[in-house]
XYZ file of C-alpha atoms in Angstrom:
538
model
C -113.797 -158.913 244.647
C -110.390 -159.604 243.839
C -108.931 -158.147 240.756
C -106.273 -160.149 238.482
C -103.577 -157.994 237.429
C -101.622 -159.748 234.196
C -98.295 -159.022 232.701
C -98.911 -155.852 230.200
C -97.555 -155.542 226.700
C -95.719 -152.189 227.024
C -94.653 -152.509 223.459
C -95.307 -153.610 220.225
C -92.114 -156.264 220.379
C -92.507 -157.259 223.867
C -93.747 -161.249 224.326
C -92.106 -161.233 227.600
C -91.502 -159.034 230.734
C -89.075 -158.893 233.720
C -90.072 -157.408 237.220
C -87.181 -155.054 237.624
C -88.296 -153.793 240.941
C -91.368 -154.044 243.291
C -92.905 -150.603 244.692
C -95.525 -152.851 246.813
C -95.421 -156.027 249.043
C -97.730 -158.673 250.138
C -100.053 -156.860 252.379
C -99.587 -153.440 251.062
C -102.459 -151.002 250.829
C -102.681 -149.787 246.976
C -104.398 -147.063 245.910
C -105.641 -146.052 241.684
C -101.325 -144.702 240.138
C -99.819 -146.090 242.786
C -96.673 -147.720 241.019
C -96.673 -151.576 241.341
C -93.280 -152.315 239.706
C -91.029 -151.268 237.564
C -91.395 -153.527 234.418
C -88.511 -154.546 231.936
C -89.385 -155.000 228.573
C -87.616 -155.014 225.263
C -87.036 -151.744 225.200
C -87.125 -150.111 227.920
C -87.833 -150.094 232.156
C -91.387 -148.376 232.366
C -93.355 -147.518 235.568
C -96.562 -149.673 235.782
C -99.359 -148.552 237.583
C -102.429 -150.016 239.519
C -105.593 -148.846 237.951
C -107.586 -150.741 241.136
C -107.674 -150.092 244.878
C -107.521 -152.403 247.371
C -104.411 -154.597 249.067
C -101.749 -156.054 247.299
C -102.548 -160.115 248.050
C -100.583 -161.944 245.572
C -97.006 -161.298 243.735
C -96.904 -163.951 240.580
C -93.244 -163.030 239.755
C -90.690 -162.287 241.976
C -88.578 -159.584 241.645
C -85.988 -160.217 238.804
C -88.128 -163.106 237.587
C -89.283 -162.417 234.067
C -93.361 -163.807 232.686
C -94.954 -164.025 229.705
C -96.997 -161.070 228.046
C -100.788 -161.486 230.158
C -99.951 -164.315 232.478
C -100.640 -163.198 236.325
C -98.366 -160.543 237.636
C -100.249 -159.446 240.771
C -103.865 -160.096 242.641
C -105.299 -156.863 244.380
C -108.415 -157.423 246.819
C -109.543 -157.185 249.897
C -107.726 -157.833 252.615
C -108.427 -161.200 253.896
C -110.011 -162.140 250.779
C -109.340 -165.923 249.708
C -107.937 -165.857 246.601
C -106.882 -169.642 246.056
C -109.213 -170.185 243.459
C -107.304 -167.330 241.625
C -103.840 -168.884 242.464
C -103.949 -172.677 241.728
C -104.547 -173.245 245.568
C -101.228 -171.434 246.408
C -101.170 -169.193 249.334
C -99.199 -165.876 248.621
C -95.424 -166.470 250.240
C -94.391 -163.714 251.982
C -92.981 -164.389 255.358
C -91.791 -167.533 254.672
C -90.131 -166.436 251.416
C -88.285 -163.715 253.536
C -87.094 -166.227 256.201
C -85.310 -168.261 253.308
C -83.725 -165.347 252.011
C -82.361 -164.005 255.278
C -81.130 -167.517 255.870
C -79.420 -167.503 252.275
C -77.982 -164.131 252.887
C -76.400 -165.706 256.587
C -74.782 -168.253 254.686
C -73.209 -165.806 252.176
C -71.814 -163.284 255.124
C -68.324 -164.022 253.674
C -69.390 -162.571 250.557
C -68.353 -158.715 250.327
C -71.062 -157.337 247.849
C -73.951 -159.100 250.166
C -76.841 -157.019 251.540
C -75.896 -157.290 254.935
C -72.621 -156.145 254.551
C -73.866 -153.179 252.330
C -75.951 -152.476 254.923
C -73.254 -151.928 257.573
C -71.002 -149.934 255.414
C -73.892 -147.211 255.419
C -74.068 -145.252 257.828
C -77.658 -143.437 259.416
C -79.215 -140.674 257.454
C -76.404 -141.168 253.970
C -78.194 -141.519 250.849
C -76.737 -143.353 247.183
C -77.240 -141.980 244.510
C -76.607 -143.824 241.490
C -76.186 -143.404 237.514
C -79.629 -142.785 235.836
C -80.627 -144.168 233.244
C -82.208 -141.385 231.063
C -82.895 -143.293 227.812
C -83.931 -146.282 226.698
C -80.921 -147.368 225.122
C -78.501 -145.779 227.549
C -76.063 -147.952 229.672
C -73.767 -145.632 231.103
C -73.367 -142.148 231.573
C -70.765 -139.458 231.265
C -70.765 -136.242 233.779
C -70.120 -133.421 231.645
C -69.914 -130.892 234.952
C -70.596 -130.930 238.157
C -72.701 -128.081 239.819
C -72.220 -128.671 243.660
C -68.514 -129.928 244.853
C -67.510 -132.413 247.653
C -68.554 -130.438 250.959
C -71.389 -128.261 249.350
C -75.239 -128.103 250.705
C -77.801 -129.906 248.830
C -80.785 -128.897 248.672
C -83.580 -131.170 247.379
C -84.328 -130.186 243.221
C -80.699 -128.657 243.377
C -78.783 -129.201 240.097
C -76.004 -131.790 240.699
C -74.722 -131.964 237.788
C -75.329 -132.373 233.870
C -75.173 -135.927 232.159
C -73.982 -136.868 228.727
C -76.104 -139.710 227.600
C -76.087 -141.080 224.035
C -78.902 -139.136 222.911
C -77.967 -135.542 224.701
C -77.096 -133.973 227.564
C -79.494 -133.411 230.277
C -79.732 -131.897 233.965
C -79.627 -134.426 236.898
C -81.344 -133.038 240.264
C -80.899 -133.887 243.709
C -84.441 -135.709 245.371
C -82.640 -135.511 248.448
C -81.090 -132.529 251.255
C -78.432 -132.785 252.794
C -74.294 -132.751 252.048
C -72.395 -133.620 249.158
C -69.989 -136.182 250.752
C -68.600 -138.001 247.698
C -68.142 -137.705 243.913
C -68.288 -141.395 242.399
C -67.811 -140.003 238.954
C -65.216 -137.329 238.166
C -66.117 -134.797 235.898
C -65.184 -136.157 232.219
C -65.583 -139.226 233.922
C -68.217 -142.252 232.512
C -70.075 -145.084 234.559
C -72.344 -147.666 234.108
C -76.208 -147.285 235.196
C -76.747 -147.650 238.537
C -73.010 -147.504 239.584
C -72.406 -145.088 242.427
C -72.847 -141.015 241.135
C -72.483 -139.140 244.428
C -73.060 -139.783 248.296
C -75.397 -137.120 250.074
C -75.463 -137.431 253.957
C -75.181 -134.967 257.218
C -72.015 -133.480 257.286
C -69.214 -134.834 258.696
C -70.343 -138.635 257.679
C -67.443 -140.765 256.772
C -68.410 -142.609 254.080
C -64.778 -143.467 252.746
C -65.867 -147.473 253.116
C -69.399 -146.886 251.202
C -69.328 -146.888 247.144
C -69.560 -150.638 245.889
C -72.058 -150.466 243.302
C -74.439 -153.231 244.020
C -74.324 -152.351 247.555
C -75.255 -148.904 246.510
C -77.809 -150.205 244.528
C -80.032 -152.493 247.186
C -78.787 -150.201 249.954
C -80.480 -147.276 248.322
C -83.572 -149.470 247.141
C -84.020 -149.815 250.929
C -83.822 -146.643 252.215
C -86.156 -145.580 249.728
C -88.615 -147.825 251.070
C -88.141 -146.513 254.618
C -88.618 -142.654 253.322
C -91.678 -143.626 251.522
C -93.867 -143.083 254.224
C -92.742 -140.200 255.842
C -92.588 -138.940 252.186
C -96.739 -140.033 251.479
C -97.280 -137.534 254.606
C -95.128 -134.641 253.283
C -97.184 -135.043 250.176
C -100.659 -134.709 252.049
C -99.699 -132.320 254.373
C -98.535 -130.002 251.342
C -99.885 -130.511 248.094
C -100.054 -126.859 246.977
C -96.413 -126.560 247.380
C -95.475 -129.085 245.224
C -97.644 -127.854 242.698
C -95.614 -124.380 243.408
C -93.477 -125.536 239.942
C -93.633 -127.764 237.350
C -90.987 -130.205 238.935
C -93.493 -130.156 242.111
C -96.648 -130.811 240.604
C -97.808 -133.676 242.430
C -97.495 -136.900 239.397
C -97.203 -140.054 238.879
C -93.814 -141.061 237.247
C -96.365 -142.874 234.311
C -98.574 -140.158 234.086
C -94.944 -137.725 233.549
C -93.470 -139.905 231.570
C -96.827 -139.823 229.150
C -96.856 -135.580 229.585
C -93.473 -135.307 228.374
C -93.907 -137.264 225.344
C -97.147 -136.018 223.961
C -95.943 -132.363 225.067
C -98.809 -131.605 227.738
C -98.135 -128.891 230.187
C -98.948 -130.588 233.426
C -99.346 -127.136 235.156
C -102.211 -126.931 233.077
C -103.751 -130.381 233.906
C -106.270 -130.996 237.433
C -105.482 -134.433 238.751
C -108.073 -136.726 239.481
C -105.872 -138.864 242.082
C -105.881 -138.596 245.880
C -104.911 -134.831 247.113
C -105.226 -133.810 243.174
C -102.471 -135.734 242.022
C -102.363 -136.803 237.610
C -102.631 -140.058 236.872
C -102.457 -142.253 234.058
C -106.080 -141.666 232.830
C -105.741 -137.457 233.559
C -103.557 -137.213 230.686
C -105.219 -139.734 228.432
C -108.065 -138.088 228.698
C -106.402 -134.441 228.009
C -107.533 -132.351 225.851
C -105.188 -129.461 224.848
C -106.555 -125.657 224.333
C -105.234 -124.322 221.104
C -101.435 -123.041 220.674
C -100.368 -119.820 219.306
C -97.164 -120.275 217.174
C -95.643 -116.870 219.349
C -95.881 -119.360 222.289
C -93.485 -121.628 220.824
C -91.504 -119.336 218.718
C -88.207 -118.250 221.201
C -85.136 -121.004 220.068
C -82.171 -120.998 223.192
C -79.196 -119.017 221.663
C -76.930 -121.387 220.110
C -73.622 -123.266 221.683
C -70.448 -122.003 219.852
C -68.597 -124.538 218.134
C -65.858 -125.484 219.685
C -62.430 -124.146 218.221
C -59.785 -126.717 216.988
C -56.179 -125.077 217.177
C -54.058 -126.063 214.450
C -50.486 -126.672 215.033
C -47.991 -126.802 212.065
C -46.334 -130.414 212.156
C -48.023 -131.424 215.171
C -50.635 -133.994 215.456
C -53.593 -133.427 218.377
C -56.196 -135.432 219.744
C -59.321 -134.937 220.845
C -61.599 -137.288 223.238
C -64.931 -138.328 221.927
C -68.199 -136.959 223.301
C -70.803 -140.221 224.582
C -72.894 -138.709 221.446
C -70.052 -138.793 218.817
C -69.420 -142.772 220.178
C -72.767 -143.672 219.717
C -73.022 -141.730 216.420
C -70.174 -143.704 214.918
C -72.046 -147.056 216.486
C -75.524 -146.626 215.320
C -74.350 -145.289 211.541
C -71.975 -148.173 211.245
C -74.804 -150.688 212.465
C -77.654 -149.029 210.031
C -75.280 -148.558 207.174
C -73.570 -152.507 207.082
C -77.309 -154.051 208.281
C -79.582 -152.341 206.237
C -79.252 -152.571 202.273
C -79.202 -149.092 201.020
C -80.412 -147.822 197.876
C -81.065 -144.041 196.916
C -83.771 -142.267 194.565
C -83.072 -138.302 193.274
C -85.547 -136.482 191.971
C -85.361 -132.449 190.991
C -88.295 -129.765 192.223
C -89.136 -127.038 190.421
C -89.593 -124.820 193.318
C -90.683 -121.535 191.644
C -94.486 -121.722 193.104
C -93.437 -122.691 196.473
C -91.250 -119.330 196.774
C -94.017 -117.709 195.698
C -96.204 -119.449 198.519
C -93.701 -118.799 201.197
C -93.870 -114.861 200.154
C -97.457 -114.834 200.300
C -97.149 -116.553 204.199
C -94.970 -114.479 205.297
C -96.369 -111.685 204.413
C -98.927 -112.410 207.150
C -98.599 -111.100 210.426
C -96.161 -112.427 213.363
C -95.869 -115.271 210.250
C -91.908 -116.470 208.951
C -91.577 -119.861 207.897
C -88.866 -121.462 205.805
C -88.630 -123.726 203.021
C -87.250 -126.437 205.137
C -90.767 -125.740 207.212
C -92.781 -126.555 203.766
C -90.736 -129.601 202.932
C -91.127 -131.070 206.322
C -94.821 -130.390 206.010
C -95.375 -131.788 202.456
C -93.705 -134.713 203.637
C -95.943 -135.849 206.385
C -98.754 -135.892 203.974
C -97.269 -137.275 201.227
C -96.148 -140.001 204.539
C -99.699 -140.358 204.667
C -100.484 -141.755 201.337
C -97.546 -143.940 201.123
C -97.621 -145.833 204.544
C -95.295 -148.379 203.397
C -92.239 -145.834 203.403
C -93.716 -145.035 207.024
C -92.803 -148.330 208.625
C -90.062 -150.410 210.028
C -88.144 -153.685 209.691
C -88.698 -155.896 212.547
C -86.915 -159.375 211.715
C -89.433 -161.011 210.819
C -92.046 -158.519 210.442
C -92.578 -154.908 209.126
C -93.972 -152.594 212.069
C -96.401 -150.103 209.967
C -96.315 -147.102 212.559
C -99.467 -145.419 213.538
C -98.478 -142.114 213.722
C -96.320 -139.541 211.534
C -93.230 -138.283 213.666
C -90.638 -136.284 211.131
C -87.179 -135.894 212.612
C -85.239 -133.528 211.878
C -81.455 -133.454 211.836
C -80.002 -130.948 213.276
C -75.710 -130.349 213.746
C -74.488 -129.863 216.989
C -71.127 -129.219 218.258
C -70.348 -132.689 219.413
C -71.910 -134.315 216.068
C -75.761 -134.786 214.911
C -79.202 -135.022 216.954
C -82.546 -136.121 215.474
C -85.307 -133.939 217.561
C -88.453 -135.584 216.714
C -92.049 -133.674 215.639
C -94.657 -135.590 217.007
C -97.568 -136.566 214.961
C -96.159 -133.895 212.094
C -99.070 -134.377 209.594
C -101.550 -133.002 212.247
C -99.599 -129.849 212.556
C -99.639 -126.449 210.483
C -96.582 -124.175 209.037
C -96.481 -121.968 211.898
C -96.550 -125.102 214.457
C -94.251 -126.577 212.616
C -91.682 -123.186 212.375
C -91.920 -122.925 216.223
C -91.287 -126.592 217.023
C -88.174 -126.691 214.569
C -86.576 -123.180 215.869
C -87.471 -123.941 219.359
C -85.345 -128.109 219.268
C -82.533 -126.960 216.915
C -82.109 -124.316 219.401
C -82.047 -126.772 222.550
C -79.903 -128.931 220.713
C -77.449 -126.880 220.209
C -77.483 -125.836 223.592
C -77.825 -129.107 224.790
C -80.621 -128.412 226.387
C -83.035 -131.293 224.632
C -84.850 -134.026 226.454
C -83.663 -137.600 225.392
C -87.673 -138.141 224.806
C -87.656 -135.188 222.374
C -85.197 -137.400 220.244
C -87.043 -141.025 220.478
C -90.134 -142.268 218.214
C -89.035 -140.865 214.646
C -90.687 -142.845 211.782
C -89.059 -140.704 209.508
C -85.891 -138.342 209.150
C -85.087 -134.966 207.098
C -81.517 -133.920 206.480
C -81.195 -130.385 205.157
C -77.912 -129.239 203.897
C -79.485 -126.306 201.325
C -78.219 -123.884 203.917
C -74.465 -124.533 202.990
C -74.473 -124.326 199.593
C -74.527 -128.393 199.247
C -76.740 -129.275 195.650
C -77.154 -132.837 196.169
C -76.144 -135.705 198.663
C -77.088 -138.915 200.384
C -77.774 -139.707 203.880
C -77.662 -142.871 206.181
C -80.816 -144.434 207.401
C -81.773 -143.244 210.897
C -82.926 -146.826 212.234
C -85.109 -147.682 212.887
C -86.677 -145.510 210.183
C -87.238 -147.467 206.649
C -86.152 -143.901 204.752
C -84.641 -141.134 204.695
C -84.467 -137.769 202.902
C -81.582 -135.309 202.146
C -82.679 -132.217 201.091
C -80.220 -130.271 198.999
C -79.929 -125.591 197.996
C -82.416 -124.236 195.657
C -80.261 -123.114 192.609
C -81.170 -121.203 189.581
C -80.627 -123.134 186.334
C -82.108 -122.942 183.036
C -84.918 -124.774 182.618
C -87.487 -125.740 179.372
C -90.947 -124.130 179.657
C -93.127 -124.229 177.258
C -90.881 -124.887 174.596
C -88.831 -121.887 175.904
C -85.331 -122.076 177.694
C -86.139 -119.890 181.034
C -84.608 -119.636 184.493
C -85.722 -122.157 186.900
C -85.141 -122.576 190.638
C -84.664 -125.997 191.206
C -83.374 -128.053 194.587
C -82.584 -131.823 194.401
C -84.083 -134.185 196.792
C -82.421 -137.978 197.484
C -84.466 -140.930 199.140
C -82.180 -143.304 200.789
C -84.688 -145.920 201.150
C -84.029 -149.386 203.052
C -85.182 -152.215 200.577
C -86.570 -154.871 203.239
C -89.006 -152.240 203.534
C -89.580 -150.010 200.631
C -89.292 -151.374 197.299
C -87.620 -149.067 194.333
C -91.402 -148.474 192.998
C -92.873 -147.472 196.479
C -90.065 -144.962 197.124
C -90.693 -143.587 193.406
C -94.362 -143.283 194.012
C -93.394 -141.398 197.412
C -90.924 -138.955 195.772
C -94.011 -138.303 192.686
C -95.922 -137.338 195.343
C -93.729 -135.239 196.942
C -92.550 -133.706 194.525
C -96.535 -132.636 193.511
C -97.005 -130.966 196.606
C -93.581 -128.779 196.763
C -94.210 -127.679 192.896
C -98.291 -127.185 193.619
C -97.987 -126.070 197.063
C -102.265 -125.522 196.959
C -102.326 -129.292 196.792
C -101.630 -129.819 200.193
C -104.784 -128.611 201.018
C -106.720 -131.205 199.153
């Protein structure tokens, strides 16, 4: 029987989606994480997978069309089946749909960017490769280096080179063999997604006339489609070598995509797919063995920061990183849209140094006092939900879970890696996470997932000295919290003028969303657990 496929709600926002891209036509045999399409939301571009068998009878918006949130996106059956009760009484369009189109494309053959002049320009066996887009918000990309030159071999899963988006700076690998024929970007340079990033072809190819980006776009959508087969029989004919590394393990992109963000080691996963492959439901249904912090514990050695030569009388300039542009953009935007107002409260942290002796006098055990902060946090998060939430217009988005991000200062600026579901994890998992993204981000060697999904931030400058200060609201967090150095003062105890150690916290708090009592009540809290550190196992 015929199954009705509807347009999904891929996020909490989304009301509407747009069909970016097809993976199947009218006619197509579809099997259980097969990608459909490649859906558009509010966010973000997602993969969307069939969670049915059968053949693809019906498409219910074309390709660039956009539908509302659960109207019909796609009919899967048997093939044959009548479906016209499912359709209105219309009969799925395919031939005749393409006919039009070729004739539309004939009448535009004047038209330089038109697919049939793309076409041409490409010669047999040359493959496009265009600007990725790596993160959500990202819209162009910077190569920072390249690691294969015009003229080199390419090997599929060689590293062509490393792109700056406006979250970090990540590896980009070949999917292709063959030779690097063209640089579209120079190094230093920036593009838009999708634009042309390098041609890879047989050597010898002149490909001087190929590089227009839409052309490269649709030309490279097609040749995608034709290597798909041959591609479905590699993948049978081999699946323990791609499972021969992590990059090989035979995937879905969804099922990936879902790995990487909850932090599953897909090496450790056994697909339930065709030929052993993960899908969707393989890493929903996941559940993780327990982790030793020593797993977690070994942080990449950190980038140097770059040296600024000073020149008496002489004024310099330098050229901004992608990160330190977006930086500037996203502070100004969260600083001018959301009204600001800040809460300081002072910690008597005498107890918790005791407490941090006591753990790390343990074995294999060293955690900080940044460590406990972030940790007393989360829970106090999790009796004050209200400072855990978002403004959305007109609504507040209460999030779900507890991720904690922590700033951390790079070379080029600030990064926010993000610890997922924070209140669920210990000291020790919480030590190893921390050392392990500070170190990657300093390195640049972060994932721009790593950095997406905060609910709330932590900005720590105790470790230069810094007593107090005030931070600006990570959007599309509600708060933030600035952590300042643990100082000795004199303090009154009982009655008696003693030495204290005392560090100074500041709430900047956005007041759609947290009203001055709410943030108060958080910072009580807060404040209980740091100077009774026992309380936070109650």
């Amino acid at each position: 029987m015929a199954e009705v496929i509807t347009m999904p709600r891929l996020s909490d926002t989304m009301t509407e989606g747009k069909v970016a891209k097809w993976h199947k036509k009218v006619g197509d045999k579809v099997k259980e994480g097969d990608i459909l399409a490649e859906i558009e939301t509010d966010k973000a571009v997602q993969d969307f997978e069939s969670e049915v068998e059968g053949t693809l009878l019906y498409i219910g918006v074309e390709e660039g069309g956009a539908a509302a949130v659960d109207s019909v996106l796609a009919i899967i059956g048997n093939e044959g089946e009548d479906i016209s009760g499912l359709t209105g009484g219309e009969a799925p369009e395919s031939t005749d749909s393409e006919e039009k189109k070729s004739e539309e494309d004939h009448k535009t053959e004047n038209n330089a960017t038109s697919i049939e002049q793309a076409d041409a320009e490409v010669p047999a066996g040359v493959e496009m490769i265009t600007m990725p887009r790596l993160s959500d918000t990202m819209t162009e990309g910077k190569v920072a280096k390249w690691h294969k030159n015009v003229g080199d071999t390419v090997k599929e899963g060689d590293l062509l080179a490393e792109i700056e988006t406006d979250k970090a700076v990540q590896d980009f690998e070949s999917e292709f063999n063959g030779v690097l024929l063209k640089q579209g970007v120079e190094e230093g340079g920036a593009a838009p997604v999708d634009s042309v990033l390098a041609i890879i072809g047989p050597e010898g190819t002149d490909v001087s006339a190929v590089g227009a980006p839409k052309a490269a776009g649709v030309s490279s959508e097609k040749q995608a489609e034709q290597k798909s087969e041959p591609k479905k029989e590699e993948e049978k004919a081999a699946p323990a070598a791609e499972a021969s590394s992590s990059d090989r393990v035979a995937i879905s992109p969804l099922a990936k995509k879902m790995a990487q963000d909850k932090g599953v080691d897909i090496n450790s996963i056994q697909g339930s797919g065709e030929n052993g492959r993960i899908v969707k439901k393989d890493i929903e249904n996941y559940q993780p063995a327990a982790k030793t912090a020593a797993s977690a514990s070994a942080a990449s050695p950190a980038a140097a920061q770059v040296a600024l030569s000073f020149v008496q009388g002489e004024d310099t300039e330098s050229q901004n990183s992608q990160v330190r542009n977006i930086i500037a953009k996203r502070l100004s935007e969260s600083k001018f849209s959301a009204p600001h107002y800040y809460l300081m409260v002072e910690i008597n942290m005498d107890k918790a140094i005791e407490a941090r002796k006591e753990i790390n006098s343990l074995p294999d055990t060293k955690i900080s006092f940044n460590d406990m902060i972030i940790k007393a946090t989360a829970v106090a998060l999790r009796k004050h939900p209200q400072v855990n939430s978002s403004w959305a217009g007109d609504k507040i988005i209460h999030r779900g879970n507890i991720n904690i991000g922590v700033a951390v200062a790079i070379p080029d600026g600030l990064v926010v890696p993000v610890l997922k579901n924070t209140d669920q994890m210990n000291y020790t998992q919480i030590s190893a996470a921390v050392k392990d993204m500070a170190g990657r981000a300093k390195s640049k060697g972060l994932k721009a997932n790593e950095m997406e999904g905060s609910t709330f931030s932590i900005s720590n400058l105790g470790m230069f000295g810094i007593e107090t200060f005030t931070s600006i609201i990570n959007q599309p967090n509600a708060a933030i919290l600035s952590v300042g150095a643990i100082i000795e003062k004199p303090v009154v105890k009982n009655g008696q003028i003693v030495v204290g150690n005392i560090m100074k916290l500041s709430l900047a708090c956005d007041h759609r969303v947290v009203d001055g009592a709410t943030g108060a009540q958080f910072l009580q809290t807060l404040k209980t657990y740091l100077e009774s550190p026992l309380t936070l196992l109650l």
